[in-house]
């Protein structure tokens, strides 16, 4: 599933092409993706100016005066800005037509994505109760330390809890823990404040670098301009179980933590 850097890459790619444009029409080629698409959504959006393209966690929001179209790419979704006469491909489920003759086209082969509606001034239930954005000032070591007290869950599972901080998925949690030298197996409540400072800084560094490099190349992810991400070749932990640690040379270990594959160095991460 695309993680936060992939979604942020998509947002930045769409912003100059979509923000400020007026939506001419919306074409729905099916009634649902992961959940039913509100049938009124085309009439709510038609004639409205896109004021901004925002991201909250792994969701994208197209803001208009009456509300926001809420999109999630799921496991295989993609958004493209294309000439309106571009031939349809399989799984091109939604076209949001723009006033310049182009369309924002949503393709989703597995249909785990979504297209929903958030009225202006409301917070959609999917966005309620989320933690702070990891690149914001609200997220730091003190925040992690306060929420972790008394927690027995492994720190990796704690870091991936969307009520703690949003958008730190499996790949980037593994990489941040490696950078900070923290074992993913350690109980969250047993990590010191100083080490949480290192971990929060590592989360910001890893995510920021991945966004700069275009996200992580996954099997299904392509950025809006058609170019893949370039971060995967630099991964130090994720997907490298059994390979030598790039710091110390010792074999990386792999196990399931919270039903997710986790890789770490037993020497460098304590």
Coordinates of N, CA, C and O in Angstrom, one line a residue, residues 1 17 32 81-82 87 101 149 224 266:
X1 N 0.8 -1.2 0.0 CA 0.0 0.0 0.0 C 0.9 1.2 0.0 O 1.8 1.3 0.8
X17 N -1.5 21.3 -11.3 CA -2.4 21.0 -12.4 C -3.9 21.1 -12.0 O -4.7 21.3 -12.9
X32 N -19.0 2.0 -6.6 CA -18.3 1.8 -5.4 C -16.8 1.5 -5.7 O -16.5 1.1 -6.8
X81 N -3.4 13.3 -14.4 CA -4.0 14.4 -15.1 C -3.8 14.2 -16.6 O -2.6 14.2 -17.0
X82 N -4.8 14.0 -17.4 CA -4.7 13.6 -18.7 C -5.6 14.4 -19.7 O -6.6 14.9 -19.2
X87 N -7.6 7.5 -24.3 CA -8.4 6.3 -24.2 C -8.4 5.7 -22.8 O -7.4 5.7 -22.1
X101 N -10.0 21.3 -20.2 CA -10.1 20.2 -21.1 C -9.4 18.9 -20.7 O -9.4 17.9 -21.5
X149 N 4.0 5.9 27.8 CA 4.2 5.5 29.2 C 3.1 4.4 29.5 O 1.9 4.6 29.3
X224 N 2.6 10.7 -10.3 CA 1.7 11.3 -11.3 C 2.3 11.6 -12.6 O 1.6 11.6 -13.6
X266 N 20.4 -6.9 15.2 CA 20.5 -7.2 16.7 C 21.7 -6.5 17.4 O 21.7 -6.4 18.6

